Coordinates of C-alpha atoms in Angstrom, one line a residue:
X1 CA -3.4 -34.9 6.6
X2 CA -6.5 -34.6 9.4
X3 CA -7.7 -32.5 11.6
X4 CA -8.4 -34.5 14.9
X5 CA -10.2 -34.0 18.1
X6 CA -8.5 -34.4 20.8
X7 CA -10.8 -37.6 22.7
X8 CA -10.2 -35.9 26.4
X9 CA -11.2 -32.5 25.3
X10 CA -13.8 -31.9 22.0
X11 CA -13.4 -28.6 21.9
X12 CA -9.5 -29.5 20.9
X13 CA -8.5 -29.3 17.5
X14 CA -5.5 -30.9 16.9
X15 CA -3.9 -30.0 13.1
X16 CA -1.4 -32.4 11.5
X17 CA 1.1 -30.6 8.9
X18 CA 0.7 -31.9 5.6
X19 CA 4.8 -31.5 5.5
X20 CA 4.6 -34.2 8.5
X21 CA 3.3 -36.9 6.3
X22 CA 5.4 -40.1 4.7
X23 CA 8.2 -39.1 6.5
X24 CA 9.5 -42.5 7.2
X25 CA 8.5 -43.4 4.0
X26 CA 10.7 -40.9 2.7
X27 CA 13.4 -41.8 5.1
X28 CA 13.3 -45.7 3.5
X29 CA 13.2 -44.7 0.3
X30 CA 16.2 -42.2 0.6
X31 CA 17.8 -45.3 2.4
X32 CA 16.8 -47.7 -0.3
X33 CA 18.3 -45.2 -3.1
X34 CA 21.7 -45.1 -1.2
X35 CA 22.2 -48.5 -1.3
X36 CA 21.2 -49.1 -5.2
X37 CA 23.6 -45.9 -5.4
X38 CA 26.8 -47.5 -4.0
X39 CA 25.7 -51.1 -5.4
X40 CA 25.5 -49.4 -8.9
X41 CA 28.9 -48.0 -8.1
X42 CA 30.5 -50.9 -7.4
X43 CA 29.6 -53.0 -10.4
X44 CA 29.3 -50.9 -13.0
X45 CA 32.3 -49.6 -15.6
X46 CA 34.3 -46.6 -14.3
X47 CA 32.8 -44.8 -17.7
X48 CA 29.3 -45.3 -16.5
X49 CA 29.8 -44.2 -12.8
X50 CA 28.1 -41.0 -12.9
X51 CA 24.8 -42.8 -13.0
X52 CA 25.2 -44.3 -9.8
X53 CA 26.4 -40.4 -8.5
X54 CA 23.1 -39.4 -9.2
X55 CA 21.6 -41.9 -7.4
X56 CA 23.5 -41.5 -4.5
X57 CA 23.0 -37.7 -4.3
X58 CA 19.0 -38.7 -5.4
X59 CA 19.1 -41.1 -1.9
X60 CA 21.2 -38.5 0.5
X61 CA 17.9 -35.8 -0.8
X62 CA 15.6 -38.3 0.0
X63 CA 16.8 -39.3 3.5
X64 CA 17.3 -35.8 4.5
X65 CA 14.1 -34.3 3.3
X66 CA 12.5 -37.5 5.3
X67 CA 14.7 -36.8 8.4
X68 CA 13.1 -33.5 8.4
X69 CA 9.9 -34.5 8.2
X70 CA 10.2 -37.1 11.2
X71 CA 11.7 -34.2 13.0
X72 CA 8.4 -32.0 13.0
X73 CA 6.0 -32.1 15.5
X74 CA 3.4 -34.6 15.4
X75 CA 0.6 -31.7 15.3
X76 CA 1.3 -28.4 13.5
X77 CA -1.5 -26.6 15.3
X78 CA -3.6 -26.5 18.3
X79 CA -6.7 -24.5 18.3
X80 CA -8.8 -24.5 21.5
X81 CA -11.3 -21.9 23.8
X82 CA -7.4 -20.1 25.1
X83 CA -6.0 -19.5 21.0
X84 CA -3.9 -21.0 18.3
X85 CA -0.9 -22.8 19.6
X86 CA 1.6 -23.1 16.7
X87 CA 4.2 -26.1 17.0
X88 CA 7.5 -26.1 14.8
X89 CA 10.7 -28.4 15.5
X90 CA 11.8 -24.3 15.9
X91 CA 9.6 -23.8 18.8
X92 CA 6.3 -22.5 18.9
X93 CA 3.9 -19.4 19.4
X94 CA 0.5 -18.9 20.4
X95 CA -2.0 -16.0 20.2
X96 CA -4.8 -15.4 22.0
X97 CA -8.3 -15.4 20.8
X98 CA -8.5 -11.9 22.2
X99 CA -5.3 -10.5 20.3
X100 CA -6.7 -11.8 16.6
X101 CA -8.0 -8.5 14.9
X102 CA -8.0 -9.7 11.3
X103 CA -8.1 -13.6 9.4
X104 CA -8.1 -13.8 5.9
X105 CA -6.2 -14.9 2.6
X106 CA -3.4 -12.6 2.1
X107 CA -4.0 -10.8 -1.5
X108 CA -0.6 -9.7 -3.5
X109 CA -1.2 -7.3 -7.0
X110 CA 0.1 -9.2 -9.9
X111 CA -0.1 -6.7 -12.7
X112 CA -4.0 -5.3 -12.2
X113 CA -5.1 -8.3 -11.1
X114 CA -5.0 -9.3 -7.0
X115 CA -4.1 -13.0 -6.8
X116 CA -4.5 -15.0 -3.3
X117 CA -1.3 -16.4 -2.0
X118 CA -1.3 -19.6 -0.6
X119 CA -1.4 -18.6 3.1
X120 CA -3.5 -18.0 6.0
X121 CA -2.7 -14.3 7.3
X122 CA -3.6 -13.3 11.0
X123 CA -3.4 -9.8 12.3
X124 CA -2.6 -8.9 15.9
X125 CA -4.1 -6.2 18.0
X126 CA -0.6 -5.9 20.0
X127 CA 2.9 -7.2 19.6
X128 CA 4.0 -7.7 23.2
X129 CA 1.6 -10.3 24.2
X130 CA 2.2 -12.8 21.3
X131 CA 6.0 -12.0 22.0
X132 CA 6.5 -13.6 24.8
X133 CA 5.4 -16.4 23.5
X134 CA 7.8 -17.1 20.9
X135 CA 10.9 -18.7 20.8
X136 CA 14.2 -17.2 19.2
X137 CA 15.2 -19.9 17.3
X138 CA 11.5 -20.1 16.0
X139 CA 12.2 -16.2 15.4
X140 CA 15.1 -16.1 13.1
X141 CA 13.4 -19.1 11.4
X142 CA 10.6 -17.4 10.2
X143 CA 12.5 -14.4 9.4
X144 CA 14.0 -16.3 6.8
X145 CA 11.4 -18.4 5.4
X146 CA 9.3 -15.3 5.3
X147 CA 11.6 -13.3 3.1
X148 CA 10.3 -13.8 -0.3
X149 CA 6.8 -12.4 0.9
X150 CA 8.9 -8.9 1.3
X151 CA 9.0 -8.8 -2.3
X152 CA 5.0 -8.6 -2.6
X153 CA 4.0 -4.9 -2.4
X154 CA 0.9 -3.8 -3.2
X155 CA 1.7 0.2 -3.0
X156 CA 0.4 2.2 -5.7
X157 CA 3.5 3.5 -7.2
X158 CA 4.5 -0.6 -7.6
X159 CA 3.5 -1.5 -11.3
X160 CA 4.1 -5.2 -11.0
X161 CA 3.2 -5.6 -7.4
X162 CA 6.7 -7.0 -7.1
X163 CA 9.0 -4.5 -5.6
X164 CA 11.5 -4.6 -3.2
X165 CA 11.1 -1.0 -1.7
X166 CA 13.1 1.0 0.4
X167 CA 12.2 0.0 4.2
X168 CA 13.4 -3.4 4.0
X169 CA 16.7 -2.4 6.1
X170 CA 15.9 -3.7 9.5
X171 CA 17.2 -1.2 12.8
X172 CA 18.8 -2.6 15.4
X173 CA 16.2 -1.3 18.2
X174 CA 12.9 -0.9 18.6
X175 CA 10.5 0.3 20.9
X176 CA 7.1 -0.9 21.1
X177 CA 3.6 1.1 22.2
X178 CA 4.5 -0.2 25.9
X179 CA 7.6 1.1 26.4
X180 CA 9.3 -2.3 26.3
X181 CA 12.6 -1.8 23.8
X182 CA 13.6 -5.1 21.8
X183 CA 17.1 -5.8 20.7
X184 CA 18.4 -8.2 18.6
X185 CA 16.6 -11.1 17.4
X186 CA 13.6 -9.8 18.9
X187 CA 13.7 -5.8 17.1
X188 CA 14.3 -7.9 13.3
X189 CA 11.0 -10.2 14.0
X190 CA 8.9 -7.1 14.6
X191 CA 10.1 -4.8 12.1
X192 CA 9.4 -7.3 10.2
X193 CA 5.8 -8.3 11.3
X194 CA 5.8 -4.2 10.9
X195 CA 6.9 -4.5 7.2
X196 CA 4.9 -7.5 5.9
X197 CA 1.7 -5.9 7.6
X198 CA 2.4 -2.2 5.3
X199 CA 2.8 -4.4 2.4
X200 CA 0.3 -7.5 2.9
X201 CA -1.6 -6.7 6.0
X202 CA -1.1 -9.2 8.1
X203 CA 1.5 -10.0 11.1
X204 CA 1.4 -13.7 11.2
X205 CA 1.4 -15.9 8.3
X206 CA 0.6 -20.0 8.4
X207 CA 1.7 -21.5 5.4
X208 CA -0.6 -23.6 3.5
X209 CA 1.2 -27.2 3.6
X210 CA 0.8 -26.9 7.3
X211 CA -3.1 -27.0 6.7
X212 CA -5.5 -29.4 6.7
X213 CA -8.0 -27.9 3.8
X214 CA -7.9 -25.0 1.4
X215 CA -6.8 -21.6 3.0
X216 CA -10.2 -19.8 2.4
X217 CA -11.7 -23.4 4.3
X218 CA -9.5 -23.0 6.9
X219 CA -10.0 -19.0 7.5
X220 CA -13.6 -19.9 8.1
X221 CA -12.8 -22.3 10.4
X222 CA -10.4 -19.9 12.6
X223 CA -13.4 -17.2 12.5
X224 CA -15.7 -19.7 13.7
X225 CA -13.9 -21.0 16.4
X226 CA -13.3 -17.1 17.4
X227 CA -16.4 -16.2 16.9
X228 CA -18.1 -18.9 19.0
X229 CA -14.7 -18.5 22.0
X230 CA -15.7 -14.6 22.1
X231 CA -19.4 -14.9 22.7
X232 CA -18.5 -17.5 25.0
X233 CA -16.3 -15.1 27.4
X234 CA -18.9 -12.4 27.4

């Protein structure tokens, strides 16, 4: 996994997903196990057949997890003088230099103790800019990969920092500090960015397979390049 600059433009920072890598490799392998699965199959005993079962099922994992990994993007991330351009086989977002209020290592309570979770967190200044630059389908994705982070809460009255709370029940409108009123899809992904911002403090979260370095590396990266883009506009 590497960070790359783009050749035409230096300032371009092109970020490859660590979830992109060996996914033919995977795909080959996953191939490779079918076959042993079906030859194993064939000649052994009917007694004996469940091992060549497991290798099948083993092969049919392998060669989907390695379809999936073709199917990404070659570049996770773009990060240039505009923003952070976000890539998925989903769709994509991007937020503007201008929009970033907060970067940082999401923090969860465990107990007493705060723990860093393995993400990068970004928080927005507005909603309806960085909205119209998402997809749908990239929408309802991350509503469901982003789930389990609901469960973090780092309230007072929650001993463990593990409490599901009563404000995860998402309305079926919304209307935002604009006047615009989202529906649908649209009202669940910002409730949402509402909720995991209450209970983690952050809007936008970047997983860390999809990284290049350590989260805490990679936050001082994003400040940097935000930091040198905002002196540069004014």
């Amino acid at each position: 996994m590497s960070i790359t600059s783009d050749v035409a433009s230096p300032k371009r920072l092109l970020i490859k997903a660590q979830s992109k890598s060996n996914g033919l490799t995977t795909s080959i392998f996953g191939v490779g196990l079918l076959l042993t699965g079906f030859i194993t199959l064939k000649i052994l005993p009917n007694e004996l057949a469940i091992a060549g079962f497991v290798i099948v099922c083993l092969g049919i994992i392998a060669s989907i997890i390695g379809y999936y990994k073709i199917k990404e993007p070659d570049y996770a991330m773009t990060i240039d003088e505009k923003g952070i351009l976000y890539q998925h086989r989903y769709g994509q977002w991007f937020i503007d230099w201008e929009n970033v209020q907060r970067i940082d290592v999401p923090r969860a309570s465990r107990g007493l103790d705060l723990i860093d979770l393995h993400l990068v967190g970004i928080k927005l200044k507005n909603y309806p800019e960085f909205l119209h630059t998402v997809s749908l389908r990239l929408m309802t994705n991350m509503l469901m990969e982003q789930r389990p982070l609901l469960a973090h809460n780092n309230d007072d009255g929650c001993a463990t920092g593990v409490c599901a709370g009563e404000d995860l029940v998402l309305k079926g409108k919304v209307k935002l500090a604009d006047g615009t009123v989202l529906t649908g899809v649209k009202a669940m992904f910002v409730q949402r960015m509402a909720l995991l911002r209450k209970r983690l403090g952050f809007d936008i979260y970047i997983n860390e397979a999809e990284l290049d370095r350590a989260t805490k590396d990679f936050v001082a990266l994003l400040r940097a390049c935000q930091s040198d883009v905002i002196s540069t506009r004014r």
